[in-house]
Every structure is written in structure tokens, then in C-alpha cells.
mmCIF file of N, CA and C in Angstrom:
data_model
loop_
_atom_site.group_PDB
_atom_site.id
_atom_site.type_symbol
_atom_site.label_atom_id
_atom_site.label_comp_id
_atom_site.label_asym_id
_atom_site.label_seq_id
_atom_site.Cartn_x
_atom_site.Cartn_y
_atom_site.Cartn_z
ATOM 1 N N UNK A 1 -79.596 -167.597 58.812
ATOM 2 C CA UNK A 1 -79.974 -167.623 57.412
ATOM 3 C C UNK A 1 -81.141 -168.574 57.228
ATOM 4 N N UNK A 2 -82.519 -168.307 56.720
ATOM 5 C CA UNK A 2 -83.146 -168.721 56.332
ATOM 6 C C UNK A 2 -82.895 -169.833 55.124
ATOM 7 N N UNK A 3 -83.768 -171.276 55.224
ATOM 8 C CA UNK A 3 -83.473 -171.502 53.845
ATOM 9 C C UNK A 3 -84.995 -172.084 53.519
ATOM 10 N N UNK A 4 -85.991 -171.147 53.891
ATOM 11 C CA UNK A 4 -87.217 -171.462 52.814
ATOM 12 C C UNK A 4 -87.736 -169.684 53.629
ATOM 13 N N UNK A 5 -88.232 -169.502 52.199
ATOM 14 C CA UNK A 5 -88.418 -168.056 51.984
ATOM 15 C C UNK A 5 -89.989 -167.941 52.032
ATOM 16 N N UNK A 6 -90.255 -168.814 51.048
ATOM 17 C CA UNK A 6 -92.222 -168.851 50.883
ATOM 18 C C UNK A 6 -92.694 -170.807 50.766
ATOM 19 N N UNK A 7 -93.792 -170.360 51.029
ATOM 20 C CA UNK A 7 -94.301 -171.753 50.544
ATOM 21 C C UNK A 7 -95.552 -171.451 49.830
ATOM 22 N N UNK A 8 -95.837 -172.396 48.999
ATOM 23 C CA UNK A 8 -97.270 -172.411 48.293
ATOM 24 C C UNK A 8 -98.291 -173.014 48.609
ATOM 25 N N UNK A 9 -99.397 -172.381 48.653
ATOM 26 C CA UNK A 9 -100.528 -172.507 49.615
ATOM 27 C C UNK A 9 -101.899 -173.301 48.557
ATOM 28 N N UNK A 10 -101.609 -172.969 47.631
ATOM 29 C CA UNK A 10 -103.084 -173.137 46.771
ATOM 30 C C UNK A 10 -102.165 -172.983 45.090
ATOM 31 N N UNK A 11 -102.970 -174.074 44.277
ATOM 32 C CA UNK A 11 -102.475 -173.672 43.002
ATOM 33 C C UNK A 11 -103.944 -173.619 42.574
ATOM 34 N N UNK A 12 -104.008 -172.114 41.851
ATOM 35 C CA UNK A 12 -105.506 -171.558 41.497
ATOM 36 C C UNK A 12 -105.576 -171.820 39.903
ATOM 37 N N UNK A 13 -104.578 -171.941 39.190
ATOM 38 C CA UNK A 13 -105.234 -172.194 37.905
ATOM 39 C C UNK A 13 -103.548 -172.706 37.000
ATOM 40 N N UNK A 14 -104.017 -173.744 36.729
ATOM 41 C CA UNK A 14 -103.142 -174.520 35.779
ATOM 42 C C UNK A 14 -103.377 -174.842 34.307
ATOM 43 N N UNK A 15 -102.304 -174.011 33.064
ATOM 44 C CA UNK A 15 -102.557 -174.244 31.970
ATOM 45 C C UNK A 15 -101.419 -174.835 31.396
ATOM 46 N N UNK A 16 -101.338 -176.063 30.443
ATOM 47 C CA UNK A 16 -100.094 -176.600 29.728
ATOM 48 C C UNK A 16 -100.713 -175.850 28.323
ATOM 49 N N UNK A 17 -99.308 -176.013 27.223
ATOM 50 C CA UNK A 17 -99.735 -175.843 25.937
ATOM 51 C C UNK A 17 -98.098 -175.435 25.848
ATOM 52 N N UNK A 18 -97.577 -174.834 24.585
ATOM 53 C CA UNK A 18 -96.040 -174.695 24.226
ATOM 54 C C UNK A 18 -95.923 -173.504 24.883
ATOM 55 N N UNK A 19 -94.528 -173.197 25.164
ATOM 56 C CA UNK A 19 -94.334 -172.343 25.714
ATOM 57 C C UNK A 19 -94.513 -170.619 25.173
ATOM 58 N N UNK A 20 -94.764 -170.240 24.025
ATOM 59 C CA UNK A 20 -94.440 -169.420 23.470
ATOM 60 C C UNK A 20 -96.246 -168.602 23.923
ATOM 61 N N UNK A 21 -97.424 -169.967 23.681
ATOM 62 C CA UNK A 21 -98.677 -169.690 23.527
ATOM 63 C C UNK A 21 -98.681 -169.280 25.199
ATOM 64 N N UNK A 22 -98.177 -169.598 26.296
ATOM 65 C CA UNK A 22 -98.046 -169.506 27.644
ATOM 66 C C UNK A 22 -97.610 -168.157 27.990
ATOM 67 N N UNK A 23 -96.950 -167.816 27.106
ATOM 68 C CA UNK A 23 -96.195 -166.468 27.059
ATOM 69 C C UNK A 23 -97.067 -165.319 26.664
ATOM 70 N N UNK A 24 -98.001 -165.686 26.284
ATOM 71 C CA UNK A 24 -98.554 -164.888 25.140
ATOM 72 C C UNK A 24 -98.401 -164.154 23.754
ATOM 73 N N UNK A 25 -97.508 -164.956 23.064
ATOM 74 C CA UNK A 25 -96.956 -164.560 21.927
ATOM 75 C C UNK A 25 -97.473 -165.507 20.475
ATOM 76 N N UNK A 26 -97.321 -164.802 19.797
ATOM 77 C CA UNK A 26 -97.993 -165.768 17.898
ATOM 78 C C UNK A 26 -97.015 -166.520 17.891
ATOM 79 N N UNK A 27 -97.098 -167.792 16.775
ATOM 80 C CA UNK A 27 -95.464 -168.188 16.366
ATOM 81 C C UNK A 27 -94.944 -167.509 15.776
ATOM 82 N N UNK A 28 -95.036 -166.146 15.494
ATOM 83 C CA UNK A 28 -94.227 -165.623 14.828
ATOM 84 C C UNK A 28 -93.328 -164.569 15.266
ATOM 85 N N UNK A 29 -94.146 -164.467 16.735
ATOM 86 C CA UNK A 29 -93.292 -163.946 17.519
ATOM 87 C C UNK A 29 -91.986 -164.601 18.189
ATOM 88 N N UNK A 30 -92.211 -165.688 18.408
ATOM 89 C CA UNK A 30 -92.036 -166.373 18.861
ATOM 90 C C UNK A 30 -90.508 -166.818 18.153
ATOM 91 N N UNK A 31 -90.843 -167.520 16.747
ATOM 92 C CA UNK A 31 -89.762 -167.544 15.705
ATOM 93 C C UNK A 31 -88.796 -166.070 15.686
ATOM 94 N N UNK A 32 -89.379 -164.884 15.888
ATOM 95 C CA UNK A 32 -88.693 -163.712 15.772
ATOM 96 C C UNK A 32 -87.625 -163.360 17.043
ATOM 97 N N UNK A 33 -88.112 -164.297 17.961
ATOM 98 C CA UNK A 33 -87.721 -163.824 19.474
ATOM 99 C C UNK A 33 -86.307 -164.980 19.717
ATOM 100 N N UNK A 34 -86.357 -165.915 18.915
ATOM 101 C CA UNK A 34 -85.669 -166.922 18.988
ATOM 102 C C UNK A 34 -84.244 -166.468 18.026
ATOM 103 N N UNK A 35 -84.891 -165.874 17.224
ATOM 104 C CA UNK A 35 -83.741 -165.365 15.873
ATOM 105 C C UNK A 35 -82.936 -164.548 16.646
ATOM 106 N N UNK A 36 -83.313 -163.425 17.556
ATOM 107 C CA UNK A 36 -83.084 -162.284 17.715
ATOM 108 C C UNK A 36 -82.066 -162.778 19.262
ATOM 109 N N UNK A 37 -82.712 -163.557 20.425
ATOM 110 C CA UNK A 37 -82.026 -164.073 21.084
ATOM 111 C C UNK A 37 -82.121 -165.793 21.427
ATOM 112 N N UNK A 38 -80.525 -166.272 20.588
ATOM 113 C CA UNK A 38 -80.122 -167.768 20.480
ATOM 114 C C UNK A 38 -80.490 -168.553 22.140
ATOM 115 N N UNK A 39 -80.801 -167.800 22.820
ATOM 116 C CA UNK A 39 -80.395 -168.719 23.883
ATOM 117 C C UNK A 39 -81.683 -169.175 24.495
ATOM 118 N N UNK A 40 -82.673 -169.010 23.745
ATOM 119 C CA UNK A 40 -84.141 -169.675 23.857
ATOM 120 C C UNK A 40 -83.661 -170.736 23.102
ATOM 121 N N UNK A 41 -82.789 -171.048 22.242
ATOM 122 C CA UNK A 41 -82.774 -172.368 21.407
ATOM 123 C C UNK A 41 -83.747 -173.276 21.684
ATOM 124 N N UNK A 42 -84.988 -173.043 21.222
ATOM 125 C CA UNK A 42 -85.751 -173.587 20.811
ATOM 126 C C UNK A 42 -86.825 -173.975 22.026
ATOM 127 N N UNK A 43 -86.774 -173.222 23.155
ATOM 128 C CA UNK A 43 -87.345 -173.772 24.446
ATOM 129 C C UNK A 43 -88.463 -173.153 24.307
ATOM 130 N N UNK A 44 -89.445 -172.411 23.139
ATOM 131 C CA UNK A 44 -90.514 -171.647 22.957
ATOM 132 C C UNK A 44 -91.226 -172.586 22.509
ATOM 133 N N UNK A 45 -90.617 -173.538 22.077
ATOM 134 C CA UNK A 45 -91.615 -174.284 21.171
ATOM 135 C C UNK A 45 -91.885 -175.632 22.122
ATOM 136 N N UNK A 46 -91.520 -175.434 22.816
ATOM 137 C CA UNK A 46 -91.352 -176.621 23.780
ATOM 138 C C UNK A 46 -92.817 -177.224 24.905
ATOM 139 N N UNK A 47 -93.292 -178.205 25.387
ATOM 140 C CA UNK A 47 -94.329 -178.047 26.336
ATOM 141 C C UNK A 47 -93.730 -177.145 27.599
ATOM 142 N N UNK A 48 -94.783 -176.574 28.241
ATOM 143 C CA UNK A 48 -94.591 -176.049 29.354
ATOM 144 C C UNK A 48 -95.988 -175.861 29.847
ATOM 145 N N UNK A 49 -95.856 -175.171 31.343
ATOM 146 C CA UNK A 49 -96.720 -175.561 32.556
ATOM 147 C C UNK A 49 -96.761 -173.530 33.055
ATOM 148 N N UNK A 50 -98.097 -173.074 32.566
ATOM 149 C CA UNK A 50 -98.241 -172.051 33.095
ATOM 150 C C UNK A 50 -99.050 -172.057 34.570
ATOM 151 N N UNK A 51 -98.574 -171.884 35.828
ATOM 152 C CA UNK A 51 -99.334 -171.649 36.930
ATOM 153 C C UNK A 51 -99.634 -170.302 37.354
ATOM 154 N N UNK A 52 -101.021 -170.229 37.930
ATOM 155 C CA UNK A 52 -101.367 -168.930 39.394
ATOM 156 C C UNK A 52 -101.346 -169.845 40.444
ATOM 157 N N UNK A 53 -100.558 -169.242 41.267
ATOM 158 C CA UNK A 53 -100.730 -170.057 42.742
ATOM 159 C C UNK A 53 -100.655 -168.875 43.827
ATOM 160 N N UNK A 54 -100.741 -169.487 45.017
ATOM 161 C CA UNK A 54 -100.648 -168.529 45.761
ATOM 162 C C UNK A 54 -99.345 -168.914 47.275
ATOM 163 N N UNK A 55 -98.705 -168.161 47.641
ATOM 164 C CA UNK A 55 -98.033 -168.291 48.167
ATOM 165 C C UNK A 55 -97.661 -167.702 49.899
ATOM 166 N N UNK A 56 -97.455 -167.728 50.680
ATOM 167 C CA UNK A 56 -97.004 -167.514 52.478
ATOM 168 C C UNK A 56 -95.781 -167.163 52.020
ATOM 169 N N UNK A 57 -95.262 -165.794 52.587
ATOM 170 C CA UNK A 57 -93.554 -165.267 52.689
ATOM 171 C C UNK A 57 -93.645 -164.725 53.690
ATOM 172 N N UNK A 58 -93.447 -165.407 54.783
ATOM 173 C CA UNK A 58 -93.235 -164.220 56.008
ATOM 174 C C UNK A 58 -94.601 -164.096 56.507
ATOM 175 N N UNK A 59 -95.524 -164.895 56.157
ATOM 176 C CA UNK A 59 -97.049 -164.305 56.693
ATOM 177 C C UNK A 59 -97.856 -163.660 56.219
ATOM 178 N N UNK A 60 -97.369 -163.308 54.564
ATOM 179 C CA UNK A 60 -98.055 -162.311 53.749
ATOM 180 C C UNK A 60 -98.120 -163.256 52.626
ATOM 181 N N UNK A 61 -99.396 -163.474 51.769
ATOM 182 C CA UNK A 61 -99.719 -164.081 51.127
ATOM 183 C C UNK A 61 -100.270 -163.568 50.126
ATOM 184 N N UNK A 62 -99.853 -163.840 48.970
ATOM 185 C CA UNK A 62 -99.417 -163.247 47.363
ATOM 186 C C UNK A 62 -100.031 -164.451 46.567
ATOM 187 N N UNK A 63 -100.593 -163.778 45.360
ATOM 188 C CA UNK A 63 -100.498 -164.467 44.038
ATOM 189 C C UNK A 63 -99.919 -163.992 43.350
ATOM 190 N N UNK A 64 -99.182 -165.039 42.313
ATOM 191 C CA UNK A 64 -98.546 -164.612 41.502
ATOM 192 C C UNK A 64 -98.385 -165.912 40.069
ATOM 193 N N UNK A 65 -98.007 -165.589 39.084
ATOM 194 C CA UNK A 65 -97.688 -166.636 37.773
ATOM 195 C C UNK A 65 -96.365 -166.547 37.456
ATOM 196 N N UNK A 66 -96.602 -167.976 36.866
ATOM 197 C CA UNK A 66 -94.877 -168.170 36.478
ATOM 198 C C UNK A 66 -95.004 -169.773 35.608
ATOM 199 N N UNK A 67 -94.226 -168.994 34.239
ATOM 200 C CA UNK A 67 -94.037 -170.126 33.404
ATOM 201 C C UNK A 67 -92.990 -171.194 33.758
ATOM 202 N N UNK A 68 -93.388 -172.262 33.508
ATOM 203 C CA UNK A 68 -92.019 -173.151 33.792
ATOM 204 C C UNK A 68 -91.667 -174.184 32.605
ATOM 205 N N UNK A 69 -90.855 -174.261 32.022
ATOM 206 C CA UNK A 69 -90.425 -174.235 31.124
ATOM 207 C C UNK A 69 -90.012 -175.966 31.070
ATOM 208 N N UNK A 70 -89.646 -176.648 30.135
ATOM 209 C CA UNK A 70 -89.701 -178.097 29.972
ATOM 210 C C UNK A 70 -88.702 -178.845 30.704
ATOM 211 N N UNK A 71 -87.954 -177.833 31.616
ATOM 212 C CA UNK A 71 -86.711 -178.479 32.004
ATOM 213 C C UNK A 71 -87.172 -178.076 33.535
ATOM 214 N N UNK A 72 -87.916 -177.630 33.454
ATOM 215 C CA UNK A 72 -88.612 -177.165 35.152
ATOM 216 C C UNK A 72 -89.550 -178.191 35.926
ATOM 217 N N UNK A 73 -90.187 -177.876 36.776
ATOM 218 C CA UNK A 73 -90.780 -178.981 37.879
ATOM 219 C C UNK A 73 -91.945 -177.695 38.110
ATOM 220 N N UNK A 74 -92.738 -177.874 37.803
ATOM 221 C CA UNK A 74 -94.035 -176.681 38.153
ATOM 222 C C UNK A 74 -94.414 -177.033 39.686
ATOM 223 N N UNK A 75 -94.795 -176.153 40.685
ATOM 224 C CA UNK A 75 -94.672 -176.042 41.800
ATOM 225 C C UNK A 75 -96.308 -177.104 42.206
ATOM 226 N N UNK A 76 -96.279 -177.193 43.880
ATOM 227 C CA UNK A 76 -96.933 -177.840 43.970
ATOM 228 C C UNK A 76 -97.619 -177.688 45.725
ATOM 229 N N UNK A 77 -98.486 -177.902 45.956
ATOM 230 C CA UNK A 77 -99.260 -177.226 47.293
ATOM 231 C C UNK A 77 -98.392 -177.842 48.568
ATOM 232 N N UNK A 78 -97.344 -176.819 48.997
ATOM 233 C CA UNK A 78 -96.538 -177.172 50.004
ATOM 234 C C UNK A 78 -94.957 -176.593 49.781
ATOM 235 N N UNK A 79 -94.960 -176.911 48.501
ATOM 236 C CA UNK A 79 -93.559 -176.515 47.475
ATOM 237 C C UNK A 79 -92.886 -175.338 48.432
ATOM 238 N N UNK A 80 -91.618 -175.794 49.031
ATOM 239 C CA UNK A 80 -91.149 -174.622 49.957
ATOM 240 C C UNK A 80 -90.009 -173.922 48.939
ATOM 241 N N UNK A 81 -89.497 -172.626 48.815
ATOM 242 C CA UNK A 81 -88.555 -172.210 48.506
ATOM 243 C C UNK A 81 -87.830 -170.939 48.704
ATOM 244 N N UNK A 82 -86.974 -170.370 48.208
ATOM 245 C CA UNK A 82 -86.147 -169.070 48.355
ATOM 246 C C UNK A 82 -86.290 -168.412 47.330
ATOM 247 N N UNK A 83 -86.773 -166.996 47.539
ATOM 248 C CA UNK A 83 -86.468 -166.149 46.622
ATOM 249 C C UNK A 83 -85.554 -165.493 46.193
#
């Protein structure tokens, strides 16, 4: 059993701002998305850390994005993990 799946090679573009604007949504989407499902309680409005990075799985190397949210640790050049 493996226990690191990929690692990250390069972080190509880093944006903070609330999470909702990261998402690409208005506040009013945003407010609507929260009404509709409670269990964002309130984590839209929150800071967060949008990355592109790029990543090694096996020898094949991918970009990809991913919001991380205020309770998260945004990845970092080496960052090993499992998918």
C-alpha cells in the first residue's frame, strides 16, 4: 500500500480573497447557496486560498485547482499526498 499518491511540483498561480469570489460566484449567490445548503454555514464568506499547481502521480504530471477553504492548509512545493 502506497501512502503518497502525488506530490506537488510547482505552484503556478496563487489567489486569496473570500471564498465564495474564489468560487466564482456573486454574494448573492453565494447567500442563496448557503440558504439552500446549511452546511456551508458560513464558510463562503470566509478567507480562502485559491491554487493552480502542478503535480507528479506515478510519473504523470497534471495541473489542476483547488480551493481551500479557512480550515485548510493550501499546498506547498513538495506537499506529498493521497488521492
Amino acid at each position: 500500500m502506497n501512502l503518497v499518491d502525488f506530490y506537488v511540483t510547482k505552484i503556478l498561480e496563487e489567489k486569496r480573497g473570500l471564498a465564495y469570489e474564489l468560487y466564482g460566484m456573486t454574494k448573492e449567490q453565494a447567500e442563496a447557496e448557503e440558504a439552500e445548503y446549511p452546511f456551508w454555514h458560513g464558510a463562503l464568506f470566509l478567507p480562502a486560498v485559491k491554487q493552480t499547481y502542478e503535480y507528479d502521480c506515478y510519473g504523470r504530471i497534471t495541473v489542476d485547482t483547488k480551493v481551500f477553504l479557512a480550515n485548510e492548509s493550501p499546498y506547498y512545493v513538495g506537499y506529498k499526498g493521497v488521492c
